[in-house]
């Protein structure tokens, strides 16, 4: 079943890369032909980065779920598509074959149609990590509704922002979710959010925890009852809506350097080709693989490498409901041994977290099934890389360090497992179709090796962002305006003497906390909602486990003395407005912020202080009140 586009040697990689640059249309047409289209495309690629306007496989018609499911039924129908491992190890595992998944997706798709959900409608999903979340994603795609998954750890306010922005007409949720020792009342959070969401007409509720829920007649429907109605109707299949290649498939919100999170839009044809191509090649997927991606489906990693990539490739995907450290820090290793996992794809934060528990949780766990290890979401430090290599891969598994973004849809720069060389802390080489360039401070392209600059991409790839939902200008401004004719990633990057790429981190006002993106503007807005706060500035600082921690400098209103109570109130405010993942690690109360005469906060200085650098703060003469810096430094030392 190995697809024809699987690269099988370094020479093969070089040939593919070369062709993807010199003949991109021929190259991607060959790949796209391996999929099922109900109508062929007329043009492989039309693009300009000025607008931006990017169309892949113009006029082609398809449904991604036919490619994920129907296409496999005659060959691997009985193979496991999903192995689901529950939060609580005492509870039973579920195995869902491609045939069974197809049936369940069709059934739910019919239920959604019965509820009046139509092609093009937006549907928000706020659920835990259960197979029904994947089924709901696919059921939306089946009928051509645009799914927007909201991470189950986000607050009611975050749901309001996303529902209002998408104007979703329905929400699919659960009564509750399990996460480690916690039980989270998801439906109650949705109820709170819906007080401010007029667009939502239907709420579908799956029963997971059996906690008490309020059901509003005429708005709230039980998943189980709706499926009973479908079963009673005798319908066992659901025709797949034939989508235009460039119709939106999903919207996923992600933080930027300004304002509220933006809805990144991915479209059907290009995203399908990109996720399948990158999945197969980076992990060098084989028929028997059991692929365990530990991300949450609330993030793009889960979309592309728990759901779509594996299904498209006909690979068994292991989905885990829980957390790495509950009931104990051996949970991942136990799952790998139990299910004979062959590919583990996780984050540097998870690796560092598990490292901190020592080797005891690994002792006696059979990890011999592992073949490939992957890392994603943030730079991996060398210490974590070597620990992963030695103690998890036992020196025998290639580690792929995969650099990409919500906006890129799939992996962009990474070694290919066992095919192209790895180098600790380097994402290494671009995938075929990816043309990275580094830009210097004066906006010039940096040629040659041993250089570092801002990472841009100079040619479209099939999985790239098409727009930001409801605001195309914001997409243009965020990604295509900094450098003419280039997509700007927001990341800094080094190209070493061999031409290998190493991502050095964000160069914009975006933090990467445990692999989660948070904008400083978004964090500051949430902090400023606390009634005693006058203003605030947030910067990252190096954090041993999370990669970056959140450091907030806060000015309280006149007459309010700093106290632990104010600190606690800020934490509550952040949790209510964004979610617990956004809680600051450090809050320093200051009497003022370093500002230029024009009133701009000089974050550069605050960043240095947060990093513990007190001496070389750069030029402070342009500050309105240079004295403020001394006071902040003293405060930081005493924090
Ligand atoms: C940002 C994107 C990639 C999907 C999950 C996160 C950082 C991502 C790496 C890596 C160094 C990385 C970048 C990027 N990042 N992967 N392998 N090495 N940095 O997606 O939330 O859109 O965040 O994560 O800074 O811009 P995201």
XYZ file of C-alpha atoms in Angstrom, residues 134-395:
262
model
C -12.760 12.686 15.327
C -16.131 11.357 14.130
C -17.635 14.834 14.499
C -14.770 16.431 12.549
C -15.220 13.921 9.732
C -19.018 14.159 9.758
C -18.734 17.915 9.206
C -16.304 17.352 6.363
C -18.629 14.696 4.928
C -21.482 17.185 4.463
C -19.252 20.130 3.602
C -19.793 21.998 6.882
C -16.699 23.882 8.038
C -15.395 22.566 11.357
C -13.740 24.737 13.941
C -12.377 22.770 16.870
C -11.976 24.700 20.113
C -9.404 23.248 22.513
C -11.243 21.741 25.519
C -9.042 23.728 27.920
C -10.222 27.115 26.658
C -12.630 29.282 28.640
C -16.236 30.270 27.894
C -14.971 33.672 26.735
C -12.695 31.983 24.178
C -15.698 30.039 22.876
C -17.663 33.289 22.563
C -14.867 34.895 20.502
C -14.632 31.932 18.137
C -18.365 31.390 17.751
C -18.987 35.067 17.105
C -16.161 35.268 14.600
C -17.273 32.175 12.655
C -21.009 32.823 13.177
C -21.312 29.101 13.827
C -24.849 27.748 13.748
C -24.085 24.673 15.822
C -21.802 23.434 18.579
C -20.966 19.808 19.201
C -19.841 19.112 22.743
C -19.851 16.530 25.550
C -21.379 16.567 28.990
C -17.869 16.508 30.390
C -14.316 15.380 29.764
C -11.699 13.503 31.764
C -8.176 14.840 32.019
C -5.950 13.101 34.532
C -7.618 13.288 37.938
C -9.930 16.085 36.764
C -13.420 15.993 35.344
C -14.201 19.074 33.247
C -17.836 20.132 32.751
C -17.697 21.064 29.057
C -21.442 21.492 28.499
C -21.673 23.932 31.420
C -18.890 26.027 29.853
C -20.755 25.983 26.526
C -23.969 27.059 28.292
C -22.159 30.033 29.773
C -20.694 30.976 26.402
C -24.012 30.657 24.595
C -25.488 33.518 26.557
C -23.493 35.693 24.170
C -23.765 33.665 20.959
C -26.922 34.366 18.972
C -25.803 32.506 15.869
C -25.931 29.085 17.526
C -29.228 27.308 16.904
C -28.284 23.717 17.724
C -26.118 22.075 20.365
C -25.374 18.365 20.100
C -24.215 16.736 23.324
C -22.359 13.432 23.568
C -22.427 11.639 26.910
C -18.949 10.911 28.218
C -18.816 11.451 31.974
C -22.541 11.177 32.792
C -22.340 14.377 34.823
C -25.570 16.355 35.161
C -26.259 18.764 32.292
C -28.948 21.271 31.486
C -30.621 20.630 28.168
C -32.500 23.523 26.609
C -35.479 22.244 24.630
C -35.337 23.147 20.943
C -31.631 24.004 21.109
C -29.881 21.119 22.828
C -29.996 17.589 21.430
C -28.589 14.329 22.693
C -26.041 12.737 20.365
C -27.253 9.262 21.318
C -30.922 10.076 20.632
C -30.173 11.739 17.315
C -28.235 8.653 16.235
C -31.144 6.426 17.258
C -33.368 8.458 14.952
C -30.912 8.011 12.105
C -30.746 4.254 12.746
C -34.554 4.063 12.808
C -34.696 5.841 9.446
C -32.718 2.952 7.939
C -30.065 5.193 6.431
C -26.655 3.560 6.711
C -24.612 5.731 4.397
C -24.374 9.410 3.719
C -23.375 10.735 0.326
C -20.221 12.828 0.528
C -20.712 16.443 -0.529
C -18.524 17.069 -3.554
C -16.471 20.079 -2.552
C -14.515 22.443 -4.662
C -10.801 21.978 -4.079
C -10.645 25.527 -2.679
C -13.769 25.311 -0.465
C -12.860 25.773 3.195
C -12.404 22.516 5.113
C -11.809 24.013 8.531
C -11.038 27.095 10.563
C -8.582 26.873 13.436
C -7.845 29.831 15.685
C -4.301 30.746 16.548
C -2.656 33.650 18.326
C -0.798 36.395 16.538
C 1.205 39.395 17.640
C -1.834 41.678 17.696
C -5.477 41.478 18.695
C -7.585 38.396 19.235
C -6.685 34.974 17.828
C -7.318 34.717 14.108
C -9.174 31.988 12.251
C -6.707 30.257 9.956
C -8.586 28.806 6.964
C -7.499 25.602 5.235
C -9.144 24.294 2.089
C -10.074 20.796 0.945
C -7.794 19.786 -1.929
C -4.439 21.271 -1.012
C -4.666 20.395 2.686
C -5.508 16.788 1.814
C -2.520 16.414 -0.495
C -0.157 18.160 1.918
C -1.070 16.267 5.107
C -0.901 12.881 3.368
C 2.354 13.684 1.569
C 4.115 15.041 4.649
C 2.837 12.278 6.956
C 3.975 9.453 4.703
C 7.373 10.959 3.955
C 8.470 12.437 7.265
C 7.534 9.357 9.302
C 8.330 6.926 6.466
C 5.055 5.212 7.200
C 4.650 1.459 6.731
C 1.466 -0.620 6.620
C 1.825 -2.129 10.113
C 2.578 1.160 11.860
C 0.732 2.234 14.979
C 1.137 6.007 15.030
C 0.797 7.772 18.385
C 0.587 11.540 18.153
C 0.154 12.903 21.673
C -1.207 16.323 20.676
C -4.770 17.431 21.362
C -7.117 17.629 18.387
C -7.736 21.215 19.501
C -4.394 22.113 17.889
C -3.355 21.767 14.265
C -1.016 18.876 15.062
C -4.023 16.813 16.051
C -5.952 17.778 12.919
C -3.121 16.878 10.564
C -1.379 13.985 12.305
C -4.027 12.293 14.450
C -6.924 12.577 12.009
C -6.294 13.499 8.399
C -2.718 12.420 7.609
C -3.020 8.926 9.106
C -6.508 8.263 7.676
C -5.449 9.401 4.217
C -2.445 7.081 4.393
C -4.529 4.188 5.762
C -2.487 4.144 8.973
C -3.678 3.161 12.442
C -3.743 6.232 14.662
C -3.648 5.925 18.423
C -5.690 8.541 20.234
C -5.124 9.157 23.934
C -7.624 10.879 26.183
C -5.390 11.535 29.167
C -2.194 13.301 30.202
C 1.417 12.005 30.346
C 1.668 12.059 34.134
C -1.539 10.434 35.341
C -1.930 8.032 37.119
C 1.860 8.235 36.915
C 4.686 9.414 34.675
C 4.898 6.004 32.996
C 1.582 6.444 31.139
C 3.073 7.042 27.649
C 5.495 4.133 28.025
C 2.724 1.851 29.215
C 0.566 2.803 26.203
C 3.461 2.217 23.807
C 4.099 -1.237 25.282
C 0.400 -2.144 25.421
C -0.392 -1.210 21.818
C 3.004 -1.899 20.238
C 3.260 1.726 19.089
C 5.815 2.186 16.307
C 5.796 5.979 15.811
C 5.711 8.407 18.731
C 5.135 12.078 17.870
C 5.242 14.412 20.860
C 6.450 17.800 22.082
C 9.704 18.935 23.684
C 7.660 20.081 26.703
C 6.298 16.572 27.202
C 9.795 15.118 26.805
C 11.314 17.555 29.320
C 8.442 16.948 31.727
C 8.908 13.183 31.579
C 12.690 13.553 31.817
C 12.238 15.290 35.143
C 10.721 12.077 36.564
C 13.947 10.148 35.978
C 14.249 6.688 34.464
C 12.131 4.788 36.963
C 8.833 5.203 35.013
C 10.499 3.712 31.898
C 12.120 0.764 33.652
C 10.524 -2.526 32.668
C 8.372 -0.970 29.899
C 8.830 -2.694 26.552
C 9.489 0.060 24.037
C 10.942 -2.280 21.411
C 8.052 -1.642 18.978
C 9.183 1.973 18.473
C 10.674 2.673 15.064
C 10.447 6.464 14.627
C 10.298 9.347 17.124
C 9.057 12.842 16.358
C 9.163 16.259 17.982
C 6.924 19.246 17.270
C 5.738 22.614 18.491
C 8.854 24.349 19.803
C 12.616 24.143 19.565
C 13.963 20.966 21.137
C 17.038 21.540 23.279
C 19.951 19.167 22.839
C 19.628 17.675 26.307
C 16.006 16.645 25.668
C 16.930 15.392 22.179
C 19.634 13.101 23.552
C 17.432 11.823 26.372
C 14.673 11.017 23.857
C 17.177 9.291 21.587
C 18.891 7.264 24.294
C 16.116 6.347 26.721
C 13.075 6.140 24.466
C 14.552 5.297 21.066
C 17.353 3.226 22.651
C 19.650 4.732 20.040
